[in-house]
Coordinates of C-alpha atoms and ligand atoms in Angstrom, one line a residue:
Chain V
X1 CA 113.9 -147.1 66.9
X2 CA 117.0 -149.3 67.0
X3 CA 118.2 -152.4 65.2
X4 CA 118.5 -155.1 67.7
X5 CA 121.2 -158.2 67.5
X6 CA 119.8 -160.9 69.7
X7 CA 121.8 -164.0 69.8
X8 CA 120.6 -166.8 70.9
X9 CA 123.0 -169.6 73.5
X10 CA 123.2 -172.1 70.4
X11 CA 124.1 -168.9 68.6
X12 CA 120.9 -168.6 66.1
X13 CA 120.7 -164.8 65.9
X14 CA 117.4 -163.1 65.5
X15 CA 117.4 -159.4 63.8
X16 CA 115.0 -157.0 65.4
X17 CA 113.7 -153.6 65.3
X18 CA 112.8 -152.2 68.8
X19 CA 110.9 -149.1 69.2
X20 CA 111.4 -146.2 71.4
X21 CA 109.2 -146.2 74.5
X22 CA 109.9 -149.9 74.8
X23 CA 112.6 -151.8 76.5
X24 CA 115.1 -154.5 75.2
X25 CA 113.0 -157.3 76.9
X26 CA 109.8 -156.4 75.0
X27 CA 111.5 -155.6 71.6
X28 CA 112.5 -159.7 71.9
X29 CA 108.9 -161.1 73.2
X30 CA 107.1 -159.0 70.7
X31 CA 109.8 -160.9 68.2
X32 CA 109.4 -164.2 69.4
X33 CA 113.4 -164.2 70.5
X34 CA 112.9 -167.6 72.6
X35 CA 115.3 -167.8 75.6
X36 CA 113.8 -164.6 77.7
X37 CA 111.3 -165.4 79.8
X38 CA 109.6 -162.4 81.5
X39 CA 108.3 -163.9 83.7
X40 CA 106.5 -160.8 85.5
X41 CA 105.9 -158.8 82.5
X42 CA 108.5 -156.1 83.0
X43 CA 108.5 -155.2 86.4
X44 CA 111.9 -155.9 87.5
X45 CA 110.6 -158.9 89.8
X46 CA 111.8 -161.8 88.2
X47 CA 115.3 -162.0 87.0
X48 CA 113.9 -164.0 83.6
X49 CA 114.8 -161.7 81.5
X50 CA 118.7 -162.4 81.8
X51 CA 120.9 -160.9 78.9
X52 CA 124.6 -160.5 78.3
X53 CA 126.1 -157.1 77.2
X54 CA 129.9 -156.6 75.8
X55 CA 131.7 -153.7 77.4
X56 CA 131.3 -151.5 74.8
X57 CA 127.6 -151.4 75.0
X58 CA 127.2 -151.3 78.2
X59 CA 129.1 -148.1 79.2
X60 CA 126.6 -146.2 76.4
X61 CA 123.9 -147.6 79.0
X62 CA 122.6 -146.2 82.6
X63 CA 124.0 -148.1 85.5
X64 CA 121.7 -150.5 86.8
X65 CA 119.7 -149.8 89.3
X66 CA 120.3 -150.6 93.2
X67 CA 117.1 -153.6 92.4
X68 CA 118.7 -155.1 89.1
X69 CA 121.8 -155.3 90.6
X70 CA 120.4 -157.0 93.9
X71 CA 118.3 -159.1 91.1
X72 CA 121.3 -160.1 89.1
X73 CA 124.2 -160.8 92.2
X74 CA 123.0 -164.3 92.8
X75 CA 122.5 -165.7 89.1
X76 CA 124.5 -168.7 88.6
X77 CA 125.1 -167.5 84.9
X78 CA 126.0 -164.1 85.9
X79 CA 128.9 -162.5 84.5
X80 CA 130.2 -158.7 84.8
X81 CA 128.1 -158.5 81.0
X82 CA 124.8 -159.1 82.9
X83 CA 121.6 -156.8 82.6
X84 CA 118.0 -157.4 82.6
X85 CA 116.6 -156.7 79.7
X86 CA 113.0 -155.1 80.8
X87 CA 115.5 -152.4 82.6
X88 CA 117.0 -151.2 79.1
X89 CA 114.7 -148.6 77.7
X90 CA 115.4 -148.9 73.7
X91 CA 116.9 -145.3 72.6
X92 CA 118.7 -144.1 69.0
X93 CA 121.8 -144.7 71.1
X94 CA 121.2 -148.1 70.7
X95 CA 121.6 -148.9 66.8
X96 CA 122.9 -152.0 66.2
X97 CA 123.1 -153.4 69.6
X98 CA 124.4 -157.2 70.1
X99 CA 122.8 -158.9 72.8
X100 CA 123.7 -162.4 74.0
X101 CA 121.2 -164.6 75.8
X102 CA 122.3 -167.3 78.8
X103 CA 121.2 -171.0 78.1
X104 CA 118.6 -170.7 81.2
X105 CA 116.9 -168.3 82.9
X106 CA 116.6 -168.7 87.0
Chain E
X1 CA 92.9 -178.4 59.6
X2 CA 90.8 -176.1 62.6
X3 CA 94.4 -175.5 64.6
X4 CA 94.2 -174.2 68.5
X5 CA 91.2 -172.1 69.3
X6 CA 92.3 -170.0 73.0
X7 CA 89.1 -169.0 74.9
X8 CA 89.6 -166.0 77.0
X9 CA 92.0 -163.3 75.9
X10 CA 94.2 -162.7 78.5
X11 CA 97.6 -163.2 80.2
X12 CA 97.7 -167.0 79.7
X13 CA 95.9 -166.9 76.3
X14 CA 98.5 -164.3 74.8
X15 CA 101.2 -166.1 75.8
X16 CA 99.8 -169.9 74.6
X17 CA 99.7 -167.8 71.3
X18 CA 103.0 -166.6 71.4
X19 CA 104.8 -169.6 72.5
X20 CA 103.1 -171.7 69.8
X21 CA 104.7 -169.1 67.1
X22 CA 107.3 -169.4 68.8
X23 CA 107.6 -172.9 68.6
X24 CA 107.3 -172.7 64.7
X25 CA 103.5 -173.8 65.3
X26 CA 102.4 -172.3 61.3
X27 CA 98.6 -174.0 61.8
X28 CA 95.5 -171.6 62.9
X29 CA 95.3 -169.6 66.4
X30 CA 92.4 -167.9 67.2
X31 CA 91.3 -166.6 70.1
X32 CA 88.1 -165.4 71.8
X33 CA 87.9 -162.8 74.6
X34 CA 84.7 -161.7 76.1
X35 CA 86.7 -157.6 76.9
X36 CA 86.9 -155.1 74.2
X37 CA 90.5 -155.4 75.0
X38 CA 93.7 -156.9 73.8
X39 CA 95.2 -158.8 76.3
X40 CA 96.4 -157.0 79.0
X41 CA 98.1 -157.4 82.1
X42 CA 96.6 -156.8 85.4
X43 CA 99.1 -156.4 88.2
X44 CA 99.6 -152.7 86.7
X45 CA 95.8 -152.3 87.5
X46 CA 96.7 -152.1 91.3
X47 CA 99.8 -149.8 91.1
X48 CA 100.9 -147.9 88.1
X49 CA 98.3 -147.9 86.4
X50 CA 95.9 -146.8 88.7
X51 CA 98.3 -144.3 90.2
X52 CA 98.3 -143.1 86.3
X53 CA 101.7 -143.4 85.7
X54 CA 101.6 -145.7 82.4
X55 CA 99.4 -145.9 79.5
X56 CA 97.4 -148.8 78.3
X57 CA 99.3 -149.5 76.0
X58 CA 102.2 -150.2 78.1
X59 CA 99.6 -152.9 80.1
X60 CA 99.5 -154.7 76.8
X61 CA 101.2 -158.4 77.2
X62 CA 102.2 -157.5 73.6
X63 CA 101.0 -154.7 71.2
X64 CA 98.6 -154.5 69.5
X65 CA 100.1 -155.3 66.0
X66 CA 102.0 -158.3 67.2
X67 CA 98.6 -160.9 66.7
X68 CA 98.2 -160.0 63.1
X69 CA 102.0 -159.8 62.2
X70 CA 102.1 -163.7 63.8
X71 CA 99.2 -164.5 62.1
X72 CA 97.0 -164.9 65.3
X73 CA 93.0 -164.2 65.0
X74 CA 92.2 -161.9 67.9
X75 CA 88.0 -161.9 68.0
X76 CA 86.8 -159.3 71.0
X77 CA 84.2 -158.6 72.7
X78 CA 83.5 -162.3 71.9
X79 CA 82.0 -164.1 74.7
X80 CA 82.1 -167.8 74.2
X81 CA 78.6 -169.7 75.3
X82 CA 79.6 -173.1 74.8
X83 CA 82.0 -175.9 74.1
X84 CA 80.7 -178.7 72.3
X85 CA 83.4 -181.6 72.6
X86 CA 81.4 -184.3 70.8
X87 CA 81.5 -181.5 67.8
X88 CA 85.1 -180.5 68.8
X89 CA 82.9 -176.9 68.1
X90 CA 82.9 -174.0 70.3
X91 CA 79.9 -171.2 70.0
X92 CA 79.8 -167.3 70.7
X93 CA 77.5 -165.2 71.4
X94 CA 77.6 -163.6 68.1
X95 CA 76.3 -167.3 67.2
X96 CA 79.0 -168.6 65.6
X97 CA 80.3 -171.9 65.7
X98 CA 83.7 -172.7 65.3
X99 CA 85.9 -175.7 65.2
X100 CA 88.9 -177.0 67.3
X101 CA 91.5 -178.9 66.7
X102 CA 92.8 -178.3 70.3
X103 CA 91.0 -175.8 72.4
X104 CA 92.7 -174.0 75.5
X105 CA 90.5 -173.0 78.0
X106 CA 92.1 -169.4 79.7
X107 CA 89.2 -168.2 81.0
X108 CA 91.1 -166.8 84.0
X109 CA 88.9 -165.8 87.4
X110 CA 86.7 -162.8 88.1
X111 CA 86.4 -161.0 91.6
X112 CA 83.7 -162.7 94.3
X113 CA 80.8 -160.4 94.6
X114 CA 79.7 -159.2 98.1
X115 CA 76.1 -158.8 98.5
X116 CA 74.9 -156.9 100.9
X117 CA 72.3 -154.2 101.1
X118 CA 73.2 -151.7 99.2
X119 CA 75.5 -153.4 97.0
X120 CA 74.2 -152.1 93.7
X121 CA 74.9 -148.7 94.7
X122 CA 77.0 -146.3 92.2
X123 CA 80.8 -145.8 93.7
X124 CA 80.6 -149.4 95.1
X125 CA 83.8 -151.3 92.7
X126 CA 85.0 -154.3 92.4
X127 CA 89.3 -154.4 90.7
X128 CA 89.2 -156.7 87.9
X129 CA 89.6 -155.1 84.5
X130 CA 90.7 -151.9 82.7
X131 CA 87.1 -150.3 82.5
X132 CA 87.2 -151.4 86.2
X133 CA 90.0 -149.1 86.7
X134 CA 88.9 -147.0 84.7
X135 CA 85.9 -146.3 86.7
X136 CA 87.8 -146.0 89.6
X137 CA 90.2 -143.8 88.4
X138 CA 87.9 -141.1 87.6
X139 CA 86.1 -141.6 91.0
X140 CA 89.4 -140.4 92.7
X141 CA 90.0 -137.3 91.1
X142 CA 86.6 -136.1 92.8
X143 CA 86.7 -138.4 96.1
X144 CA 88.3 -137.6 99.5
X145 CA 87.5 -140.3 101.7
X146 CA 87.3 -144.5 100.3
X147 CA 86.6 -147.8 101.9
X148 CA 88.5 -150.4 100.7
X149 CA 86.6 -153.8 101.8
X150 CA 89.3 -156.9 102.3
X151 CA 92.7 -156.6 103.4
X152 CA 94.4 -158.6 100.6
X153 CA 97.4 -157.7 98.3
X154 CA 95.2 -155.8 95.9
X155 CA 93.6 -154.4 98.8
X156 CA 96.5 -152.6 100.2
X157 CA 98.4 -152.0 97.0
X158 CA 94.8 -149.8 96.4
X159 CA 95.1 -148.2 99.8
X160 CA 98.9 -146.9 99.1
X161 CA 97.8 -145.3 96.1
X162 CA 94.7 -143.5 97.1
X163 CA 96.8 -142.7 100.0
X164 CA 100.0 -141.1 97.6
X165 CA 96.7 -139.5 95.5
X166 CA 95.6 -138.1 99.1
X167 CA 92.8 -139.4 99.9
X168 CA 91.7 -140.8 103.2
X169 CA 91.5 -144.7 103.4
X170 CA 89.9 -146.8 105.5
X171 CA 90.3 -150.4 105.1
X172 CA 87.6 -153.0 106.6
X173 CA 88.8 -156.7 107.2
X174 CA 86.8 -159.2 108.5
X175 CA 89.4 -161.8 110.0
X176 CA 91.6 -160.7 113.1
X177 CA 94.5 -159.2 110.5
X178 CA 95.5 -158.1 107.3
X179 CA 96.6 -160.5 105.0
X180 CA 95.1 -163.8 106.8
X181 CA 94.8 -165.9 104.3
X182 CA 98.0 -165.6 102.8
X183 CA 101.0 -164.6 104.9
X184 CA 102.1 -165.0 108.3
X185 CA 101.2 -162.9 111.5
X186 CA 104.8 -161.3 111.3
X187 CA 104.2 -159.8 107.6
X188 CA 100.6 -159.1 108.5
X189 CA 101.7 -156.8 111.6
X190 CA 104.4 -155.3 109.3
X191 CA 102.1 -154.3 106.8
X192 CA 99.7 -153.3 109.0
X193 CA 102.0 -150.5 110.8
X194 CA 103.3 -149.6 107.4
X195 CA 99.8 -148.3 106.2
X196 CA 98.6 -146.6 109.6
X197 CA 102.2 -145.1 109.4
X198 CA 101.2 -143.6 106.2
X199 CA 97.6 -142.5 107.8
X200 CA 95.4 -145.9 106.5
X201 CA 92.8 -146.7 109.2
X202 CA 92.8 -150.5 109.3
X203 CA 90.0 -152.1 111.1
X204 CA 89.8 -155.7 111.4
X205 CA 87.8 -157.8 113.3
X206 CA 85.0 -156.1 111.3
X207 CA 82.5 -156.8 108.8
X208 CA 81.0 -155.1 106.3
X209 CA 76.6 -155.2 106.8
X210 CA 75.4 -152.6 103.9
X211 CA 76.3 -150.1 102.0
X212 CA 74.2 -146.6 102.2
X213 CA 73.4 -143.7 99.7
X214 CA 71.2 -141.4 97.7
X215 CA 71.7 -143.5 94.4
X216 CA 76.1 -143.1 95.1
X217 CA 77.2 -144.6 98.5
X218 CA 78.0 -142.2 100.9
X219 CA 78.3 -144.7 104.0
X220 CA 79.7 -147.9 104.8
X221 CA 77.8 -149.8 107.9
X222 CA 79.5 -152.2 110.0
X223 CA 78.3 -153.1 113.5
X224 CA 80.1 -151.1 115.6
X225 CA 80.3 -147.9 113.0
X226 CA 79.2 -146.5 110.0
X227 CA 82.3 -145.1 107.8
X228 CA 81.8 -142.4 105.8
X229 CA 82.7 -142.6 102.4
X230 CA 82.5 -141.8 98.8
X231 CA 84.1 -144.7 96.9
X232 CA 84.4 -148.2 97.8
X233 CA 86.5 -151.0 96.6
X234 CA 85.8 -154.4 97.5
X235 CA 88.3 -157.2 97.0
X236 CA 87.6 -160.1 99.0
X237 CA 88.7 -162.4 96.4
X238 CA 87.8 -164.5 93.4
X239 CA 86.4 -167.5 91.8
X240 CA 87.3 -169.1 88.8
X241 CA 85.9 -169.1 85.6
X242 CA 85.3 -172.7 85.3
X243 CA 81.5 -173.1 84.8
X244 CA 81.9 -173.1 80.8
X245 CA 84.3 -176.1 80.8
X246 CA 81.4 -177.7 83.6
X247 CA 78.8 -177.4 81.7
X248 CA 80.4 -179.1 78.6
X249 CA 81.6 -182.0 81.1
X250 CA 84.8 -181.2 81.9
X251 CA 86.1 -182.6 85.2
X252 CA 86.0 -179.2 87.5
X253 CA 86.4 -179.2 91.1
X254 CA 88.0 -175.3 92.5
X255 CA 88.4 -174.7 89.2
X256 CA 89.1 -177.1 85.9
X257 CA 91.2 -180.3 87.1
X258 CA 94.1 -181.1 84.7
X259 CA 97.3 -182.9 85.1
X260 CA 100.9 -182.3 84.8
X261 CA 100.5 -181.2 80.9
X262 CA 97.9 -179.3 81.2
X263 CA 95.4 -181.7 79.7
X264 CA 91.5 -181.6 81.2
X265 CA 89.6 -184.6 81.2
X266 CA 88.6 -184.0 77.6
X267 CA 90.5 -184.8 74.8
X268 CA 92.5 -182.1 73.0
X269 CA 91.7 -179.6 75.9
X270 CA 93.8 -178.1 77.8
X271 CA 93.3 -175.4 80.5
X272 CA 95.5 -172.4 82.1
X273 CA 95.9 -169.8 84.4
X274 CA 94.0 -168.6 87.0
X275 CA 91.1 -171.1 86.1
X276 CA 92.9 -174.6 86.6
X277 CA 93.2 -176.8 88.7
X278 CA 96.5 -178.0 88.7
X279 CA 99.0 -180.6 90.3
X280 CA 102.7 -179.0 91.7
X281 CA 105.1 -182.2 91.5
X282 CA 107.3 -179.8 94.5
X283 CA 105.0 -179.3 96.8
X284 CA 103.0 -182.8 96.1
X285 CA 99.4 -181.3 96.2
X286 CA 97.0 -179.5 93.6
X287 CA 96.8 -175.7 93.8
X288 CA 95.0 -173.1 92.0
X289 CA 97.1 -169.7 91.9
X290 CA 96.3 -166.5 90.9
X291 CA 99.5 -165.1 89.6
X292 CA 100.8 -163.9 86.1
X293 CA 104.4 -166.7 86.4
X294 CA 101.5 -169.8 86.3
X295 CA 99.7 -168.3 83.6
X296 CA 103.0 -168.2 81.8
X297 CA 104.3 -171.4 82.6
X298 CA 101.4 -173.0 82.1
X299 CA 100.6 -171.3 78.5
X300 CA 104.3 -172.3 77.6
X301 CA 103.2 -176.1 78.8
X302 CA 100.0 -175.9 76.8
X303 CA 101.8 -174.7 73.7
X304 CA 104.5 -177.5 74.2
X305 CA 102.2 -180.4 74.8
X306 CA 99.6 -179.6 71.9
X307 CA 102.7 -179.5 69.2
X308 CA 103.3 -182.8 70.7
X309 CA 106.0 -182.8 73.1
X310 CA 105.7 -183.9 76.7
X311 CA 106.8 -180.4 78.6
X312 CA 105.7 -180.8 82.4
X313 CA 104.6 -178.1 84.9
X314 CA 106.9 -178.1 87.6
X315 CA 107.8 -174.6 89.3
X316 CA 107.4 -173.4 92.3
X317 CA 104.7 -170.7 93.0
X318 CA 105.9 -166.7 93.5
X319 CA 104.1 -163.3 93.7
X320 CA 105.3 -159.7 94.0
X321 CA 103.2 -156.8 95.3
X322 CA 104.5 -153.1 95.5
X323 CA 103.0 -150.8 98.0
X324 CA 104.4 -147.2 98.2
X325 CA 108.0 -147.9 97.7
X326 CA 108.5 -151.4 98.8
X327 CA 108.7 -154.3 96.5
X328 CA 107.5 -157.7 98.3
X329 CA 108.5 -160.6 96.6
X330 CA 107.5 -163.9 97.2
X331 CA 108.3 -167.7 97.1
X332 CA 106.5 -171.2 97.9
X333 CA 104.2 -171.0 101.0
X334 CA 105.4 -169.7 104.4
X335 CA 102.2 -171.7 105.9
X336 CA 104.7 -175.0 104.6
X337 CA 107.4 -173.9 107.1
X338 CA 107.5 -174.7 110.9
X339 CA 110.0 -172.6 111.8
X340 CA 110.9 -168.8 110.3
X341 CA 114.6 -166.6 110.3
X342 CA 114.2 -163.0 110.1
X343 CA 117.1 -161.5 107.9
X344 CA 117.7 -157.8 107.8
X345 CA 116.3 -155.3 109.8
X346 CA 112.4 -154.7 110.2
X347 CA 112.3 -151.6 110.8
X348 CA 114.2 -150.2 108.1
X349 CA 112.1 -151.7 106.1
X350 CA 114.7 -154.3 104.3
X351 CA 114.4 -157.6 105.7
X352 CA 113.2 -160.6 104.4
X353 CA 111.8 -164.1 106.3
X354 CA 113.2 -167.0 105.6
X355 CA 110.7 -170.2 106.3
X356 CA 111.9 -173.6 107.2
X357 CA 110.5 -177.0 107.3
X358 CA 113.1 -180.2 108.5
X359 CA 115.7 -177.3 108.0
X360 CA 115.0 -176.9 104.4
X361 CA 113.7 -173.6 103.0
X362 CA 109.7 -173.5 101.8
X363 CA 109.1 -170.5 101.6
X364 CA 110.6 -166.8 101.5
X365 CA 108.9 -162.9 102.1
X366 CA 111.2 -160.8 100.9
X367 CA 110.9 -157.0 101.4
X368 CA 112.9 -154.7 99.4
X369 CA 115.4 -158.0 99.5
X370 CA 115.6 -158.8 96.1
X371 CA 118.8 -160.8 96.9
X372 CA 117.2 -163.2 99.4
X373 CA 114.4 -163.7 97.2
X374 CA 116.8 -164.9 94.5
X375 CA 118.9 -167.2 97.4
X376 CA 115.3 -169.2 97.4
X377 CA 113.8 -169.4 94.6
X378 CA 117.1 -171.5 94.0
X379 CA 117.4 -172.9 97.3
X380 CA 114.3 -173.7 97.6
X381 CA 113.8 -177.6 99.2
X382 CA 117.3 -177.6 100.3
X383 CA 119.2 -177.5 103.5
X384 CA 120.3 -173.8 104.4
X385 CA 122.3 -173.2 107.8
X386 CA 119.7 -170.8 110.1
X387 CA 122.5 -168.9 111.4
X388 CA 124.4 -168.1 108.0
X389 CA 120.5 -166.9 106.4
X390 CA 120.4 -164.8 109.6
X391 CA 123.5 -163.0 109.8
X392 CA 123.3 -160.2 107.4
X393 CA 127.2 -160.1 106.9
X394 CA 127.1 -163.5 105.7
X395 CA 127.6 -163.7 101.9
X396 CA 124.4 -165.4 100.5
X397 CA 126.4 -166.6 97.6
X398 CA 128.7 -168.9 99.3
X399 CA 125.5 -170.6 99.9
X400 CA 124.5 -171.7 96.4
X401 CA 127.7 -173.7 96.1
Ligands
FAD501 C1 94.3 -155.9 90.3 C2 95.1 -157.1 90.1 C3 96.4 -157.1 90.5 C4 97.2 -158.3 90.3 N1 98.5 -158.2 90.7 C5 99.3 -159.3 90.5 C6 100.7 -159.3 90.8 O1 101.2 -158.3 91.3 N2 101.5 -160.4 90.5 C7 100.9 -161.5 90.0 O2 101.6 -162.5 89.7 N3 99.6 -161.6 89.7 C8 98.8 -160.5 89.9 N4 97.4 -160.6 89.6 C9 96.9 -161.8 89.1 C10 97.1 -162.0 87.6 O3 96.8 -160.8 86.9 C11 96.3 -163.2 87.1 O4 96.8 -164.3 87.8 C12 96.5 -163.4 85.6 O5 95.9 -162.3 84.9 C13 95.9 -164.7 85.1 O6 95.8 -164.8 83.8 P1 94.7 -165.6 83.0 O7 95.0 -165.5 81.6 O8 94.5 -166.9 83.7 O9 93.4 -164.7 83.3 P2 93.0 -163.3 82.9 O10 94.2 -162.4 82.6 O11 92.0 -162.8 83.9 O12 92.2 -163.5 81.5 C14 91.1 -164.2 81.3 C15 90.2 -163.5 80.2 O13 89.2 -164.4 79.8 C16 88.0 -163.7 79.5 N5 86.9 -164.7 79.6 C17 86.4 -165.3 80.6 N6 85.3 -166.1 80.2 C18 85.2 -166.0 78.9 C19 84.4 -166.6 77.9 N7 83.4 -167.4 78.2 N8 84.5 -166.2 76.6 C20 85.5 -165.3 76.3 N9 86.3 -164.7 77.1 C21 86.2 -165.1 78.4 C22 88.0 -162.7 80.6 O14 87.1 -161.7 80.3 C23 89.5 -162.3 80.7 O15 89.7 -161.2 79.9 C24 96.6 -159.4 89.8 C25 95.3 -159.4 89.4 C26 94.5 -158.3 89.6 C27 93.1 -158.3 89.2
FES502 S1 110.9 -159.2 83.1 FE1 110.9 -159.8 85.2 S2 112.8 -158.8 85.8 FE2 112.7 -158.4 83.8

């Protein structure tokens, strides 16, 4: 379990509680966070599922993988805080998180 | 007030649900699914799932809890019989009538049955639902040798797992190659040598007469051979589930006609996913996909339209398919394009095919090319120099300014 931060681009912020086992895109869907897509469920397919990390989060996180990374280079919103957010597996480590979200998803 | 009644408890229904909550929708939702079920997603069915790598739980479009922590009536194992629209009523099979505000019909598609002799036969499956899978699952802990009938997607994404599970697979196409009906002859041939490779005996040209067996199928007769076998799986397509919404009068033709909104011809009723009908303002012609993004777009167009704004369906179609480890990922129609541009190399298994029409890109197969499947999905309709999308040392993203 974790406390999740998701902020919205208009900056409405949206307090959630994700559980282990699941991954930062489906602790916002099963929280109605609007602005992630997910498009294909989870499968690392889409690139809908866009979200911006600060460095300090990020470097308690695994690298992305060879596929996110591919997934993320040619998002016109990318910047070096981009992940996708069904690659995150939710972990204790996570507590307190604050996760941005782009105005669109490609 | 009645609020949105769903029929069908599925990928599109979930998400109508969802997006209505999530539009600050505080009315009624209740929905009706004929499985015992809450919805689920089915591309897992193919691959992990079946390869029993993930729970049901993680094949839930949300879990469990989420329908009564939003307020959302989920009624299963609730078939619905009919849809009254002079009533605004809808009726189950547990005889109960209930009333609509607006109804959303996400009724989704089921697989097309072949019947041939022997059809009925135990071990003979069709890949539609989790008890499907189910089934099947067990089947291949005891089986060595399946039959998979129909060289589609699911088809081979079915054939790479047996394979990885070690059985031997056999797969029976009728049409000249794999993959016919939806890819070009280089993908087919690509595919093709990527299953023999890994020991799958594809036979096309070939069709399937009966099935044989002592009350389980043991054989599989074609003209020229009988296969042995002690599982089959047939997928040689689907039909959508639109004979409800015929039967109450709703304009149906391949499926449940709406238009840009997701409206049917009746008032207040709207339908999605894999059962409509629908026009695609970018490619200029009515479609009727069978793919989890439509489902999802059109749920979050349903949603929009029945809380009273005007949201219009405009995206262009895309598919994914995993076999062993490759991810194939999928954009418009490479039938649209005249001519094609190979990028990356083939044989390592990392290339993906650009398609053209008046030099614009239409369509894009991308194989383990996750990069040039992003380049088109926002590319797509506009001019893109053949030579730059060619040359693998060309940086894709000086194209997208
Ligand atoms: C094995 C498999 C693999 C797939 N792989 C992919 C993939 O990789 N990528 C992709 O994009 N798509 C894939 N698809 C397609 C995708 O799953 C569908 O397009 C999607 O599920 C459509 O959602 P839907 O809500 O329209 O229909 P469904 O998810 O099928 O839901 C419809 C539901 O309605 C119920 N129902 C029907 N009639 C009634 C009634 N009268 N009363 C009550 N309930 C009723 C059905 O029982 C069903 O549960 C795959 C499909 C299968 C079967
Ligand atoms: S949900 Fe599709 S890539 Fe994350």
């Amino acid at each position: 379990m974790a406390t999740i931060r998701f902020i919205e681009f208009n900056g409405t912020e949206h307090l959630v509680s994700g559980a282990n086992d699941s991954s930062l895109m489906e602790a916002a869907v099963t929280n109605l966070v609007p602005g992630i897509d997910a498009d294909c469920g989870g499968e690392c397919s889409c690139a809908t599922c866009h979200v911006l990390i600060d460095q300090v989060w990020r470097a308690k996180l695994d690298q992305p993988s060879e596929i996110e990374e591919s997934m993320l280079d040619l998002n016109p919103d990318r910047t070096e805080d981009s992940r996708l957010s069904c690659c995150i597996p939710v972990t204790e480590d996570l507590e307190g998180i604050t996760i941005k979200l782009p105005e669109f998803q490609y | 007030m009645a609020g949105v009644v769903i029929i069908g408890a599925g990928q599109a229904a979930a998400q109508t649900a969802a997006s209505l909550r999530q539009e600050k929708f505080e009315g009624p939702i209740t929905i009706f699914g004929e499985e015992s079920e809450f919805p689920y997603q089915r591309p897992p069915l193919s691959k992990d799932y079946l390869a029993g790598k993930i729970s049901v739980e993680k094949t839930l479009v949300r879990p469990a809890e989420f329908y009564d922590s939003k307020n959302i009536a989920v009624n299963l194992s609730a078939k619905v019989e009919e849809i009254d629209l002079a009533q605004n009523t809808i009726s189950t099979t547990l005889s109960e009538t209930f009333k609509y505000d607006n109804l959303v019909v996400a009724t989704g598609s089921r697989a097309r049955e072949l019947i041939i002799p022997g059809h009925e036969l135990n071990g003979v499956h069709y890949l539609r639902s989790l008890k499907d899978v189910d089934a099947i699952r067990n089947e291949m802990k005891t089986a060595k040798e399946i039959c998979i009938v129909g060289g589609g997607y699911i088809g081979l994404e079915v054939a790479a797992v047996a394979t990885i599970l070690g059985l031997k697979v056999t797969i029976l196409e009728m049409e000249s190659r794999i993959l016919k009906r939806v890819t070009t002859e280089k993908m087919s041939e690509f595919y093709h040598a990527l299953h023999a490779k890994k020991g799958v005996d594809i036979r096309c040209s070939t069709q399937v007469q009966g099935f044989e067996g002592e009350g389980s199928v043991s054989s599989v007769i074609t003209k020229e051979k009988t296969f042995k076998s002690d599982m089959v799986i047939v997928g040689i397509g689907i039909l959508p589930n639109s004979e409800l919404a015929q039967k109450a009068g709703i304009d149906c033709e391949n499926g449940i006609l709406v238009n840009e909104n997701c409206q049917t011809s009746a008032r207040n009723v709207y339908a999605i996913g894999d059962c409509s009908n629908h026009p695609n303002p970018i490619l200029n012609r009515r479609l009727r996909l069978e793919s989890v993004p439509n489902a999802m777009e059109q749920a979050r167009v349903a949603a929009n339209n029945i809380l009273g704004g005007d949201k219009k369906y405009s995206t262009i179609p895309w598919f994914w398919s995993d076999q062993y480890d490759l991810k194939l990922q999928m954009l418009g129609f490479s039938a649209d394009g005249e001519t094609s541009i190979v990028r990356g190399e083939v044989s390592e298994e990392k290339f993906a095919v650009f398609y053209l029409s008046n030099e614009k890109i239409v369509a894009v197969d991308a194989v383990n090319s996750p990069k040039e499947f992003m380049l088109a999905k926002q590319l797509y309709g506009k001019r893109a120099d053949p030579e730059q999308l060619s040359d693998v040392n060309y940086d894709l993203k000086k194209m997208l300014n």
